[in-house]
Amino acid sequence: MRVLLTGAAGFIGGHIASALRSDGHDVIASDAFLASAHGEAPREVDGIDRLDVRSPAELSTAMAGVDVVCHQAAVVGAGVSMADAPAYASHNDFGTAVLLAAMAENRCSRLVLASSMVVYGEGHYRCDTHGAVRPLPRRTEDLENGMFDNRCPVGDEPLTWDIVSENAPLEPRSLYAASKTAQEHFALAFSLATGSSVTALRYHNVYGDHMPRDTPYSGVAAMFRSSLEAGQAPRVYEDGTQMRDFVDVRDVAAANLAAVNIGLSGFAPLNVCSGNPISIGEVASILAAAHGGAEPVVTGQFRPGDVRHIVASGDRAEKLIGFKASVHPDDGLVRFASAPLRDAASAGPPRV
């Protein structure tokens, strides 16, 4: 199939391009080469066309003969300040809307969308007294006093985290999360209006080869790696027991390949995860030990908008597209401790 891949010069996009080509697909690789991700004067990459998905004219050319769009292009990270909001809305949401319009105009009816677990906000929680509950946002005064766990909104009892599935309500709590939720909503409307197929892959914490080095918009695994390379101890926020699912980028590429090869009907959100929960503190400890660096430091610091726990079920992805992660975090993170990273060369915050 002829696949238009946006964001192909990025960390995840590069792995997806390789997976698609290895499977025999004709890949039209594209990227906007934004300065915030690739530097002020970014070096274009052979085989990757410069494309801004916000440009109908550029898309008109790129869409010729395309069977499937694999949309990875996005401004990433939680957002450092509200000043970043226009860039997220412009590149992620307006860009997706323009892309969907171009798909409809060119009668391309299949989209694989890079979404994220951040659309859920907090994960799934259970109270021993009141059953499944949705916790309220954590209060700043509690966090400042080292009270990190969520409490029951009914009786203030401590909560236990549980697995989150794709039918959980969406409650974005960061700029990036808000933009990803909007992307999904545009894609759902596109699917309903045109009868098109949309598979929204909700990535959990992705790590792996060629991940960008430490930037304010980088993932926590890369931040820990960068600290270790600088001879510093990884700094762990809160108390380090917050639970996540870390998924190797090779598995993320495999999930995209499966979604391209299997055209689901309608709008289908799928968790892309390892299925093996791990705490942030454990991630830091595994990387430190494998790298031979200093023991992690648990700081007790926190970031506004961070969620406490979010752990996914990958059952639906296995059932619908046959995807099941092959890399356990215990093994993948040890490998990542010495994996090559990419110099982000960021030129500052994202711009409109």
mmCIF file of C-alpha atoms in Angstrom:
data_model
loop_
_atom_site.group_PDB
_atom_site.id
_atom_site.type_symbol
_atom_site.label_atom_id
_atom_site.label_comp_id
_atom_site.label_asym_id
_atom_site.label_seq_id
_atom_site.Cartn_x
_atom_site.Cartn_y
_atom_site.Cartn_z
ATOM 1 C CA MET A 1 0.000 0.000 0.000
ATOM 2 C CA ARG A 2 0.980 3.622 -0.480
ATOM 3 C CA VAL A 3 1.284 5.162 2.991
ATOM 4 C CA LEU A 4 1.699 8.853 3.801
ATOM 5 C CA LEU A 5 3.699 8.980 7.033
ATOM 6 C CA THR A 6 3.801 12.363 8.788
ATOM 7 C CA GLY A 7 6.399 13.095 11.468
ATOM 8 C CA ALA A 8 8.777 10.649 9.803
ATOM 9 C CA ALA A 9 11.929 12.426 11.033
ATOM 10 C CA GLY A 10 10.871 12.079 14.656
ATOM 11 C CA PHE A 11 11.790 9.456 17.243
ATOM 12 C CA ILE A 12 8.752 7.229 16.738
ATOM 13 C CA GLY A 13 8.190 8.134 13.093
ATOM 14 C CA GLY A 14 11.632 6.934 12.057
ATOM 15 C CA HIS A 15 11.011 3.493 13.527
ATOM 16 C CA ILE A 16 7.585 3.297 11.876
ATOM 17 C CA ALA A 17 9.056 4.208 8.475
ATOM 18 C CA SER A 18 11.540 1.331 8.751
ATOM 19 C CA ALA A 19 8.832 -1.137 9.800
ATOM 20 C CA LEU A 20 6.503 -0.131 6.959
ATOM 21 C CA ARG A 21 9.225 -0.317 4.318
ATOM 22 C CA SER A 22 10.461 -3.679 5.613
ATOM 23 C CA ASP A 23 6.913 -4.959 5.132
ATOM 24 C CA GLY A 24 6.881 -3.834 1.507
ATOM 25 C CA HIS A 25 4.813 -0.655 1.756
ATOM 26 C CA ASP A 26 5.441 2.372 -0.461
ATOM 27 C CA VAL A 27 6.110 5.040 2.179
ATOM 28 C CA ILE A 28 5.796 8.753 1.461
ATOM 29 C CA ALA A 29 7.787 10.013 4.426
ATOM 30 C CA SER A 30 7.258 13.631 5.478
ATOM 31 C CA ASP A 31 8.060 16.007 8.320
ATOM 32 C CA ALA A 32 7.738 19.718 9.078
ATOM 33 C CA PHE A 33 11.213 19.794 10.686
ATOM 34 C CA LEU A 34 10.018 22.131 13.434
ATOM 35 C CA ALA A 35 12.778 24.108 15.126
ATOM 36 C CA SER A 36 11.567 23.073 18.587
ATOM 37 C CA ALA A 37 12.340 19.446 17.726
ATOM 38 C CA HIS A 38 15.048 19.647 15.069
ATOM 39 C CA GLY A 39 16.918 22.911 15.678
ATOM 40 C CA GLU A 40 16.843 26.416 14.264
ATOM 41 C CA ALA A 41 18.285 25.329 10.926
ATOM 42 C CA PRO A 42 17.236 21.663 10.845
ATOM 43 C CA ARG A 43 19.091 19.301 8.560
ATOM 44 C CA GLU A 44 16.692 17.685 6.137
ATOM 45 C CA VAL A 45 16.894 13.916 5.970
ATOM 46 C CA ASP A 46 17.269 12.003 2.712
ATOM 47 C CA GLY A 47 14.032 10.341 1.737
ATOM 48 C CA ILE A 48 11.865 12.608 3.896
ATOM 49 C CA ASP A 49 9.901 15.395 2.235
ATOM 50 C CA ARG A 50 9.324 18.684 4.028
ATOM 51 C CA LEU A 51 5.584 18.929 4.695
ATOM 52 C CA ASP A 52 3.529 21.119 7.017
ATOM 53 C CA VAL A 53 0.185 19.378 7.516
ATOM 54 C CA ARG A 54 -1.406 22.785 8.041
ATOM 55 C CA SER A 55 -0.866 23.571 4.346
ATOM 56 C CA PRO A 56 -3.670 22.380 2.027
ATOM 57 C CA ALA A 57 -1.459 23.007 -1.006
ATOM 58 C CA GLU A 58 1.389 20.852 0.300
ATOM 59 C CA LEU A 59 -1.036 18.108 1.300
ATOM 60 C CA SER A 60 -2.703 18.140 -2.103
ATOM 61 C CA THR A 61 0.576 17.049 -3.669
ATOM 62 C CA ALA A 62 1.506 14.568 -0.930
ATOM 63 C CA MET A 63 -1.888 12.816 -0.947
ATOM 64 C CA ALA A 64 -1.714 11.673 -4.577
ATOM 65 C CA GLY A 65 -2.484 7.938 -4.717
ATOM 66 C CA VAL A 66 -2.263 7.465 -0.949
ATOM 67 C CA ASP A 67 -4.177 4.497 0.507
ATOM 68 C CA VAL A 68 -3.484 5.073 4.221
ATOM 69 C CA VAL A 69 -2.277 8.043 6.279
ATOM 70 C CA CYS A 70 -0.154 7.233 9.328
ATOM 71 C CA HIS A 71 -0.253 10.517 11.249
ATOM 72 C CA GLN A 72 2.608 10.861 13.738
ATOM 73 C CA ALA A 73 3.372 14.572 13.339
ATOM 74 C CA ALA A 74 2.754 16.513 16.553
ATOM 75 C CA VAL A 75 4.229 18.920 19.046
ATOM 76 C CA VAL A 76 4.927 16.634 22.010
ATOM 77 C CA GLY A 77 5.505 16.951 25.758
ATOM 78 C CA ALA A 78 3.166 18.170 28.463
ATOM 79 C CA GLY A 79 3.830 21.842 27.755
ATOM 80 C CA VAL A 80 6.073 24.012 29.885
ATOM 81 C CA SER A 81 3.689 26.957 30.222
ATOM 82 C CA MET A 82 0.383 28.259 28.905
ATOM 83 C CA ALA A 83 2.404 30.198 26.337
ATOM 84 C CA ASP A 84 2.805 26.858 24.535
ATOM 85 C CA ALA A 85 -0.972 26.469 24.040
ATOM 86 C CA PRO A 86 -1.233 28.158 20.620
ATOM 87 C CA ALA A 87 1.516 25.918 19.190
ATOM 88 C CA TYR A 88 -0.202 22.738 20.399
ATOM 89 C CA ALA A 89 -3.546 23.882 18.996
ATOM 90 C CA SER A 90 -1.998 24.974 15.695
ATOM 91 C CA HIS A 91 0.229 22.011 14.878
ATOM 92 C CA ASN A 92 -1.696 19.185 16.530
ATOM 93 C CA ASP A 93 -5.333 20.171 16.183
ATOM 94 C CA PHE A 94 -5.575 22.584 13.255
ATOM 95 C CA GLY A 95 -2.985 20.488 11.415
ATOM 96 C CA THR A 96 -5.047 17.340 11.936
ATOM 97 C CA ALA A 97 -8.219 19.107 10.766
ATOM 98 C CA VAL A 98 -6.492 20.230 7.561
ATOM 99 C CA LEU A 99 -5.130 16.722 7.028
ATOM 100 C CA LEU A 100 -8.581 15.173 7.437
ATOM 101 C CA ALA A 101 -10.063 17.628 4.946
ATOM 102 C CA ALA A 102 -7.349 16.681 2.441
ATOM 103 C CA MET A 103 -8.040 12.999 3.010
ATOM 104 C CA ALA A 104 -11.742 13.509 2.306
ATOM 105 C CA GLU A 105 -10.990 15.552 -0.818
ATOM 106 C CA ASN A 106 -8.635 12.843 -2.108
ATOM 107 C CA ARG A 107 -10.963 9.986 -1.126
ATOM 108 C CA CYS A 108 -8.446 8.472 1.268
ATOM 109 C CA SER A 109 -10.543 6.656 3.844
ATOM 110 C CA ARG A 110 -7.999 5.117 6.222
ATOM 111 C CA LEU A 111 -6.160 6.875 9.050
ATOM 112 C CA VAL A 112 -3.815 5.534 11.715
ATOM 113 C CA LEU A 113 -3.548 8.276 14.323
ATOM 114 C CA ALA A 114 -0.826 8.615 16.962
ATOM 115 C CA SER A 115 -2.765 9.337 20.141
ATOM 116 C CA SER A 116 -1.642 8.990 23.742
ATOM 117 C CA MET A 117 -2.633 7.656 27.133
ATOM 118 C CA VAL A 118 -2.626 11.275 28.336
ATOM 119 C CA VAL A 119 -6.184 11.608 26.993
ATOM 120 C CA TYR A 120 -7.390 9.643 30.028
ATOM 121 C CA GLY A 121 -5.973 12.044 32.597
ATOM 122 C CA GLU A 122 -5.835 9.889 35.700
ATOM 123 C CA GLY A 123 -6.087 6.143 35.272
ATOM 124 C CA HIS A 124 -8.686 3.812 36.751
ATOM 125 C CA TYR A 125 -9.114 3.685 40.536
ATOM 126 C CA ARG A 126 -11.041 1.587 43.017
ATOM 127 C CA CYS A 127 -12.142 2.341 46.571
ATOM 128 C CA ASP A 128 -12.578 -0.598 48.946
ATOM 129 C CA THR A 129 -15.780 1.043 50.209
ATOM 130 C CA HIS A 130 -17.303 2.728 47.155
ATOM 131 C CA GLY A 131 -15.997 0.643 44.248
ATOM 132 C CA ALA A 132 -14.797 2.205 40.987
ATOM 133 C CA VAL A 133 -14.464 5.993 41.335
ATOM 134 C CA ARG A 134 -13.034 8.949 39.418
ATOM 135 C CA PRO A 135 -10.686 10.864 41.715
ATOM 136 C CA LEU A 136 -10.718 14.631 41.833
ATOM 137 C CA PRO A 137 -7.574 16.482 40.710
ATOM 138 C CA ARG A 138 -4.954 16.390 43.437
ATOM 139 C CA ARG A 139 -4.777 19.524 45.556
ATOM 140 C CA THR A 140 -1.618 21.610 45.462
ATOM 141 C CA GLU A 141 -1.495 21.892 49.246
ATOM 142 C CA ASP A 142 -1.559 18.086 49.575
ATOM 143 C CA LEU A 143 1.253 17.675 47.060
ATOM 144 C CA GLU A 144 3.327 20.307 48.832
ATOM 145 C CA ASN A 145 2.919 18.299 52.044
ATOM 146 C CA GLY A 146 4.021 15.043 50.416
ATOM 147 C CA MET A 147 0.503 13.602 50.158
ATOM 148 C CA PHE A 148 0.657 12.222 46.622
ATOM 149 C CA ASP A 149 -1.963 9.462 46.527
ATOM 150 C CA ASN A 150 -5.456 10.039 45.248
ATOM 151 C CA ARG A 151 -8.322 9.855 47.717
ATOM 152 C CA CYS A 152 -11.906 8.709 47.240
ATOM 153 C CA PRO A 153 -14.152 11.652 46.227
ATOM 154 C CA VAL A 154 -16.963 10.172 48.326
ATOM 155 C CA GLY A 155 -15.380 9.286 51.675
ATOM 156 C CA ASP A 156 -11.728 10.371 51.330
ATOM 157 C CA GLU A 157 -10.483 6.780 51.623
ATOM 158 C CA PRO A 158 -7.173 5.848 49.929
ATOM 159 C CA LEU A 159 -7.595 4.476 46.405
ATOM 160 C CA THR A 160 -6.024 1.509 44.633
ATOM 161 C CA TRP A 161 -5.036 1.846 40.983
ATOM 162 C CA ASP A 162 -6.585 -0.476 38.422
ATOM 163 C CA ILE A 163 -6.226 -1.159 34.701
ATOM 164 C CA VAL A 164 -7.627 1.474 32.331
ATOM 165 C CA SER A 165 -9.411 0.341 29.176
ATOM 166 C CA GLU A 166 -10.298 2.234 26.022
ATOM 167 C CA ASN A 167 -13.860 2.952 27.166
ATOM 168 C CA ALA A 168 -12.644 5.090 30.090
ATOM 169 C CA PRO A 169 -13.791 8.732 29.993
ATOM 170 C CA LEU A 170 -11.324 11.270 28.599
ATOM 171 C CA GLU A 171 -10.084 13.912 31.055
ATOM 172 C CA PRO A 172 -7.012 15.674 29.622
ATOM 173 C CA ARG A 173 -4.923 17.510 32.221
ATOM 174 C CA SER A 174 -2.144 19.123 30.179
ATOM 175 C CA LEU A 175 -1.837 21.147 26.976
ATOM 176 C CA TYR A 176 -0.543 18.117 25.102
ATOM 177 C CA ALA A 177 -3.349 15.961 26.483
ATOM 178 C CA ALA A 178 -5.942 18.536 25.449
ATOM 179 C CA SER A 179 -4.527 18.633 21.922
ATOM 180 C CA LYS A 180 -4.456 14.835 21.628
ATOM 181 C CA THR A 181 -8.061 14.614 22.826
ATOM 182 C CA ALA A 182 -9.047 17.192 20.222
ATOM 183 C CA GLN A 183 -7.225 15.191 17.537
ATOM 184 C CA GLU A 184 -9.268 12.135 18.472
ATOM 185 C CA HIS A 185 -12.502 14.141 18.399
ATOM 186 C CA PHE A 186 -11.744 15.519 14.927
ATOM 187 C CA ALA A 187 -10.851 12.016 13.745
ATOM 188 C CA LEU A 188 -14.061 10.567 15.185
ATOM 189 C CA ALA A 189 -16.127 13.255 13.440
ATOM 190 C CA PHE A 190 -14.249 12.511 10.186
ATOM 191 C CA SER A 191 -15.012 8.807 10.540
ATOM 192 C CA LEU A 192 -18.700 9.405 11.183
ATOM 193 C CA ALA A 193 -19.080 11.949 8.383
ATOM 194 C CA THR A 194 -17.264 9.958 5.689
ATOM 195 C CA GLY A 195 -17.539 6.331 6.811
ATOM 196 C CA SER A 196 -13.754 6.196 7.018
ATOM 197 C CA SER A 197 -11.590 3.926 9.142
ATOM 198 C CA VAL A 198 -9.665 5.547 12.006
ATOM 199 C CA THR A 199 -7.431 3.565 14.354
ATOM 200 C CA ALA A 200 -6.277 5.822 17.207
ATOM 201 C CA LEU A 201 -3.255 4.273 18.894
ATOM 202 C CA ARG A 202 -2.989 5.514 22.474
ATOM 203 C CA TYR A 203 0.725 5.192 23.179
ATOM 204 C CA HIS A 204 1.810 4.773 26.770
ATOM 205 C CA ASN A 205 5.335 5.777 27.887
ATOM 206 C CA VAL A 206 7.485 5.155 24.823
ATOM 207 C CA TYR A 207 11.257 4.711 25.077
ATOM 208 C CA GLY A 208 13.998 3.290 22.870
ATOM 209 C CA ASP A 209 16.790 3.878 20.390
ATOM 210 C CA HIS A 210 17.196 7.429 19.070
ATOM 211 C CA MET A 211 14.914 8.979 21.663
ATOM 212 C CA PRO A 212 15.666 12.716 21.971
ATOM 213 C CA ARG A 213 18.063 13.719 24.699
ATOM 214 C CA ASP A 214 16.954 15.723 27.703
ATOM 215 C CA THR A 215 14.682 18.641 26.819
ATOM 216 C CA PRO A 216 11.737 20.160 28.735
ATOM 217 C CA TYR A 217 9.510 18.239 26.293
ATOM 218 C CA SER A 218 11.335 14.896 26.470
ATOM 219 C CA GLY A 219 10.105 11.673 28.055
ATOM 220 C CA VAL A 220 11.125 10.740 31.577
ATOM 221 C CA ALA A 221 13.215 7.760 30.441
ATOM 222 C CA ALA A 222 15.371 10.033 28.259
ATOM 223 C CA MET A 223 15.684 12.538 31.110
ATOM 224 C CA PHE A 224 17.001 9.787 33.395
ATOM 225 C CA ARG A 225 19.431 8.648 30.680
ATOM 226 C CA SER A 226 20.687 12.169 30.119
ATOM 227 C CA SER A 227 21.321 12.639 33.851
ATOM 228 C CA LEU A 228 23.303 9.407 34.003
ATOM 229 C CA GLU A 229 25.387 10.373 30.972
ATOM 230 C CA ALA A 230 26.183 13.676 32.692
ATOM 231 C CA GLY A 231 27.392 11.787 35.780
ATOM 232 C CA GLN A 232 24.359 12.851 37.806
ATOM 233 C CA ALA A 233 21.781 10.851 39.712
ATOM 234 C CA PRO A 234 18.357 10.544 38.066
ATOM 235 C CA ARG A 235 15.894 12.783 39.886
ATOM 236 C CA VAL A 236 12.546 11.138 40.567
ATOM 237 C CA TYR A 237 9.476 13.282 41.241
ATOM 238 C CA GLU A 238 6.992 12.659 44.056
ATOM 239 C CA ASP A 239 7.825 9.460 45.965
ATOM 240 C CA GLY A 240 8.701 7.342 42.938
ATOM 241 C CA THR A 241 5.854 4.853 43.388
ATOM 242 C CA GLN A 242 3.625 6.316 40.669
ATOM 243 C CA MET A 243 2.783 3.520 38.224
ATOM 244 C CA ARG A 244 3.071 3.634 34.442
ATOM 245 C CA ASP A 245 3.400 1.332 31.446
ATOM 246 C CA PHE A 246 6.642 1.704 29.489
ATOM 247 C CA VAL A 247 6.551 0.389 25.909
ATOM 248 C CA ASP A 248 9.545 -0.080 23.619
ATOM 249 C CA VAL A 249 9.485 1.984 20.412
ATOM 250 C CA ARG A 250 9.978 -1.203 18.379
ATOM 251 C CA ASP A 251 6.653 -2.439 19.711
ATOM 252 C CA VAL A 252 5.038 0.923 18.906
ATOM 253 C CA ALA A 253 6.255 0.570 15.317
ATOM 254 C CA ALA A 254 4.849 -2.967 15.208
ATOM 255 C CA ALA A 255 1.470 -1.696 16.427
ATOM 256 C CA ASN A 256 1.390 0.904 13.643
ATOM 257 C CA LEU A 257 2.293 -1.710 11.046
ATOM 258 C CA ALA A 258 -0.511 -3.952 12.293
ATOM 259 C CA ALA A 259 -2.987 -1.052 12.199
ATOM 260 C CA VAL A 260 -1.963 -0.186 8.625
ATOM 261 C CA ASN A 261 -2.297 -3.797 7.505
ATOM 262 C CA ILE A 262 -5.653 -4.404 9.218
ATOM 263 C CA GLY A 263 -8.238 -1.793 8.330
ATOM 264 C CA LEU A 264 -10.738 -1.680 11.174
ATOM 265 C CA SER A 265 -14.147 -0.195 10.507
ATOM 266 C CA GLY A 266 -15.225 3.068 12.096
ATOM 267 C CA PHE A 267 -13.317 4.761 14.914
ATOM 268 C CA ALA A 268 -11.251 2.382 17.059
ATOM 269 C CA PRO A 269 -9.077 3.635 19.957
ATOM 270 C CA LEU A 270 -6.465 1.120 21.108
ATOM 271 C CA ASN A 271 -3.998 1.167 23.993
ATOM 272 C CA VAL A 272 -0.409 0.504 22.897
ATOM 273 C CA CYS A 273 1.384 -0.706 25.987
ATOM 274 C CA SER A 274 3.654 -3.454 27.288
ATOM 275 C CA GLY A 275 1.064 -4.847 29.696
ATOM 276 C CA ASN A 276 3.683 -4.868 32.468
ATOM 277 C CA PRO A 277 3.194 -2.032 34.999
ATOM 278 C CA ILE A 278 6.293 -0.490 36.532
ATOM 279 C CA SER A 279 6.887 2.415 38.895
ATOM 280 C CA ILE A 280 8.829 5.516 37.900
ATOM 281 C CA GLY A 281 11.275 4.768 40.721
ATOM 282 C CA GLU A 282 11.882 1.286 39.320
ATOM 283 C CA VAL A 283 12.547 2.725 35.871
ATOM 284 C CA ALA A 284 15.173 5.074 37.304
ATOM 285 C CA SER A 285 16.787 2.250 39.321
ATOM 286 C CA ILE A 286 16.963 -0.142 36.350
ATOM 287 C CA LEU A 287 18.563 2.511 34.145
ATOM 288 C CA ALA A 288 21.019 3.578 36.856
ATOM 289 C CA ALA A 289 22.131 0.007 37.561
ATOM 290 C CA ALA A 290 22.463 -0.905 33.877
ATOM 291 C CA HIS A 291 24.355 2.309 33.129
ATOM 292 C CA GLY A 292 26.603 1.961 36.171
ATOM 293 C CA GLY A 293 25.557 5.366 37.439
ATOM 294 C CA ALA A 294 24.497 6.970 40.689
ATOM 295 C CA GLU A 295 21.456 5.758 42.578
ATOM 296 C CA PRO A 296 18.288 7.749 41.820
ATOM 297 C CA VAL A 297 17.289 10.578 44.139
ATOM 298 C CA VAL A 298 13.634 10.762 45.126
ATOM 299 C CA THR A 299 12.983 14.498 45.346
ATOM 300 C CA GLY A 300 9.399 14.816 46.556
ATOM 301 C CA GLN A 301 8.961 17.537 43.929
ATOM 302 C CA PHE A 302 5.932 17.518 41.656
ATOM 303 C CA ARG A 303 4.651 19.049 38.440
ATOM 304 C CA PRO A 304 1.177 20.595 38.180
ATOM 305 C CA GLY A 305 -1.065 18.472 35.990
ATOM 306 C CA ASP A 306 0.860 15.231 36.497
ATOM 307 C CA VAL A 307 -1.319 12.219 37.195
ATOM 308 C CA ARG A 308 -0.603 9.702 39.922
ATOM 309 C CA HIS A 309 -1.092 6.322 38.246
ATOM 310 C CA ILE A 310 -2.081 5.201 34.779
ATOM 311 C CA VAL A 311 -1.723 1.575 33.740
ATOM 312 C CA ALA A 312 -3.368 0.139 30.636
ATOM 313 C CA SER A 313 -4.961 -2.976 29.270
ATOM 314 C CA GLY A 314 -3.667 -4.040 25.857
ATOM 315 C CA ASP A 315 -6.319 -6.720 25.366
ATOM 316 C CA ARG A 316 -8.315 -4.783 22.776
ATOM 317 C CA ALA A 317 -5.292 -4.174 20.520
ATOM 318 C CA GLU A 318 -4.438 -7.870 20.642
ATOM 319 C CA LYS A 319 -8.008 -8.843 19.804
ATOM 320 C CA LEU A 320 -8.608 -6.355 16.981
ATOM 321 C CA ILE A 321 -5.231 -6.002 15.223
ATOM 322 C CA GLY A 322 -3.241 -8.893 16.690
ATOM 323 C CA PHE A 323 -0.755 -6.623 18.438
ATOM 324 C CA LYS A 324 0.919 -7.740 21.659
ATOM 325 C CA ALA A 325 4.129 -6.137 22.891
ATOM 326 C CA SER A 326 7.182 -8.382 22.661
ATOM 327 C CA VAL A 327 9.583 -6.386 24.858
ATOM 328 C CA HIS A 328 9.275 -6.543 28.662
ATOM 329 C CA PRO A 329 10.331 -3.296 30.380
ATOM 330 C CA ASP A 330 12.823 -5.179 32.548
ATOM 331 C CA ASP A 331 14.706 -6.160 29.386
ATOM 332 C CA GLY A 332 13.973 -3.137 27.235
ATOM 333 C CA LEU A 333 15.075 -0.595 29.825
ATOM 334 C CA VAL A 334 18.379 -2.412 30.387
ATOM 335 C CA ARG A 335 18.983 -2.200 26.651
ATOM 336 C CA PHE A 336 17.914 1.439 26.606
ATOM 337 C CA ALA A 337 20.542 2.274 29.235
ATOM 338 C CA SER A 338 23.199 2.090 26.499
ATOM 339 C CA ALA A 339 21.068 2.749 23.405
ATOM 340 C CA PRO A 340 21.975 5.613 21.045
ATOM 341 C CA LEU A 341 20.068 8.839 21.686
ATOM 342 C CA ARG A 342 19.326 11.687 19.306
ATOM 343 C CA ASP A 343 20.600 15.184 19.951
ATOM 344 C CA ALA A 344 17.366 17.146 20.004
ATOM 345 C CA ALA A 345 19.134 20.476 19.280
ATOM 346 C CA SER A 346 15.927 22.227 20.286
ATOM 347 C CA ALA A 347 15.604 25.892 19.365
ATOM 348 C CA GLY A 348 13.287 26.560 22.289
ATOM 349 C CA PRO A 349 9.572 26.130 22.876
ATOM 350 C CA PRO A 350 7.234 25.217 20.007
ATOM 351 C CA ARG A 351 6.069 28.074 17.841
ATOM 352 C CA VAL A 352 2.845 28.619 15.962
#
